[in-house]
Amino acid sequence: MPRALITGVTGQDGQHLAEFLNAQGYEVYGLVKGQNNPRIGAIVDEMPWLNVVQGDLADLSSLVTAVDQAQPDEVYNLGAVSFVAYSFTHAELTGDISGLGVLRMLDAIRMVGGMRDNPIRFYQASTSEMFGEVREVPQTEMTPFHPRSPYGCAKVFGHYITMNYRESYGMYACSGILFNHEGPRRGIEFVTRKITNAVARIHLGLQDGLALGNLEAKRDWGYAGDYVKAMWLMLQQEAAEDFVIATGETHSIREFLDLAFAEVGIDDWEPYVTQDPRFLRPAEVDLLIGDATKAKERLGWEPEVSFPQLVSMMVANDLDLEKRKMEANLR
Ligand code: NAP
Ligand code: GDD
């Protein structure tokens, strides 16, 4: 039975990946930080087969212990401070966890893996945020980076240190440059889920409106469930390489609003949405659109869920969740 260790297992991608690997027959270990992390209970209820190990990307010794306990064949480093807006106000923390945390995990793997016959394979969660002020359209594996946030800068370090450990020590270490991917498990702080949750609540009479920042930004949005499969495929290749994972389509926040409100029969969302400068960022990433040709040709990977299907799935999920909360409150 192959063994995998996932950092960030309590996050959106960590949950999808843990389920995917479990279905593939893996023994799955999930790294969880904090002495009393409230998210542990929820994931253990949902995934009773998950082996929880303690560890923090800020603490090398805890990572060595976690890797030693799990003895994984594959490590997926998904843990990060991942919210771009938060990274502007917590730049040092973001650099430490999303940047140096990658180096610590690579060193933990070298320390524990160096004593084993079969090497540990490593996946780093790189991001389209590294392209930032994009130098070309669409973005590929060869597009230069120009990050626009402390988060993007930290991820560029994580990306290059992964490449450096591959080249310096012959490690099987690769990065997936994933464009935005969403779904019902997306954190409420991200724009897609903020919108679908608000649409559901407005429809149910629980909320009057929604305050957003920049509505003109464009993103290449896919479904998280499709994207975790690409992470796994990257670690099944003969040699470690980096891949862009994207749908090849881009849509503005306005287009997302069009589809989300239409799901509850509202064609004109303007009366419900206000623009609030608190949600603008000191520097913005205006346009992301990826070219995943390499992943299609070499991994046989393609996205399955379309943009309209994604929006519909998220609104339906939030309607269901909010209705269940209302029913529970009535009891
Ligand atoms: P997410 O939902 O925000 O999850 C982040 C995870 O990181 C959480 O499980 C969190 O644990 C964990 N974490 C935070 N600080 C940590 C620390 N000090 N030590 C160990 N774990 C820590 O993010 P996501 O959307 O699933 O994304 C997964 C990864 O892919 C991230 O690295 C993100 O930057 C990257 N990425 C995401 C996208 C996307 O569109 N979703 C695109 C490209 C790249 P707690 O629950 O304890 O806070
Ligand atoms: N969060 C948020 N809240 N974003 C808003 C809002 C708002 O009220 N209003 C407008 N936006 C705009 C942001 O300015 C940004 O241009 C866009 O919506 C998307 O914001 P997020 O959903 O927060 O995602 P992100 O693109 O900044 O970052 C996500 O994708 C990256 C991959 O490109 C995160 O998952 C990152 O971790 C990931 O690396």
mmCIF file of C-alpha atoms in Angstrom, residues 182-184 220-227 246-247 249 301-314:
data_model
loop_
_atom_site.group_PDB
_atom_site.id
_atom_site.type_symbol
_atom_site.label_atom_id
_atom_site.label_comp_id
_atom_site.label_asym_id
_atom_site.label_seq_id
_atom_site.Cartn_x
_atom_site.Cartn_y
_atom_site.Cartn_z
ATOM 1 C CA GLU A 182 -12.688 26.387 -6.447
ATOM 2 C CA GLY A 183 -15.579 24.290 -5.204
ATOM 3 C CA PRO A 184 -17.940 23.837 -2.287
ATOM 4 C CA ASP A 220 -8.807 31.112 -14.911
ATOM 5 C CA TRP A 221 -11.153 29.218 -12.584
ATOM 6 C CA GLY A 222 -11.314 25.409 -12.470
ATOM 7 C CA TYR A 223 -12.730 22.806 -10.103
ATOM 8 C CA ALA A 224 -10.519 21.690 -7.192
ATOM 9 C CA GLY A 225 -11.591 18.045 -7.582
ATOM 10 C CA ASP A 226 -10.107 17.993 -11.101
ATOM 11 C CA TYR A 227 -6.892 19.709 -10.023
ATOM 12 C CA ALA A 246 -5.409 25.499 -15.882
ATOM 13 C CA THR A 247 -8.618 25.469 -17.920
ATOM 14 C CA GLU A 249 -10.485 30.142 -20.082
ATOM 15 C CA TRP A 301 -4.755 15.653 -17.772
ATOM 16 C CA GLU A 302 -7.705 17.822 -18.752
ATOM 17 C CA PRO A 303 -10.291 19.652 -16.640
ATOM 18 C CA GLU A 304 -13.721 18.024 -16.556
ATOM 19 C CA VAL A 305 -15.942 20.584 -14.808
ATOM 20 C CA SER A 306 -16.827 23.683 -16.882
ATOM 21 C CA PHE A 307 -17.078 27.235 -15.531
ATOM 22 C CA PRO A 308 -20.935 27.291 -15.543
ATOM 23 C CA GLN A 309 -21.011 23.838 -13.875
ATOM 24 C CA LEU A 310 -18.600 25.070 -11.199
ATOM 25 C CA VAL A 311 -20.697 28.137 -10.362
ATOM 26 C CA SER A 312 -23.882 26.094 -10.330
ATOM 27 C CA MET A 313 -22.342 23.451 -8.045
ATOM 28 C CA MET A 314 -21.143 26.100 -5.579
#
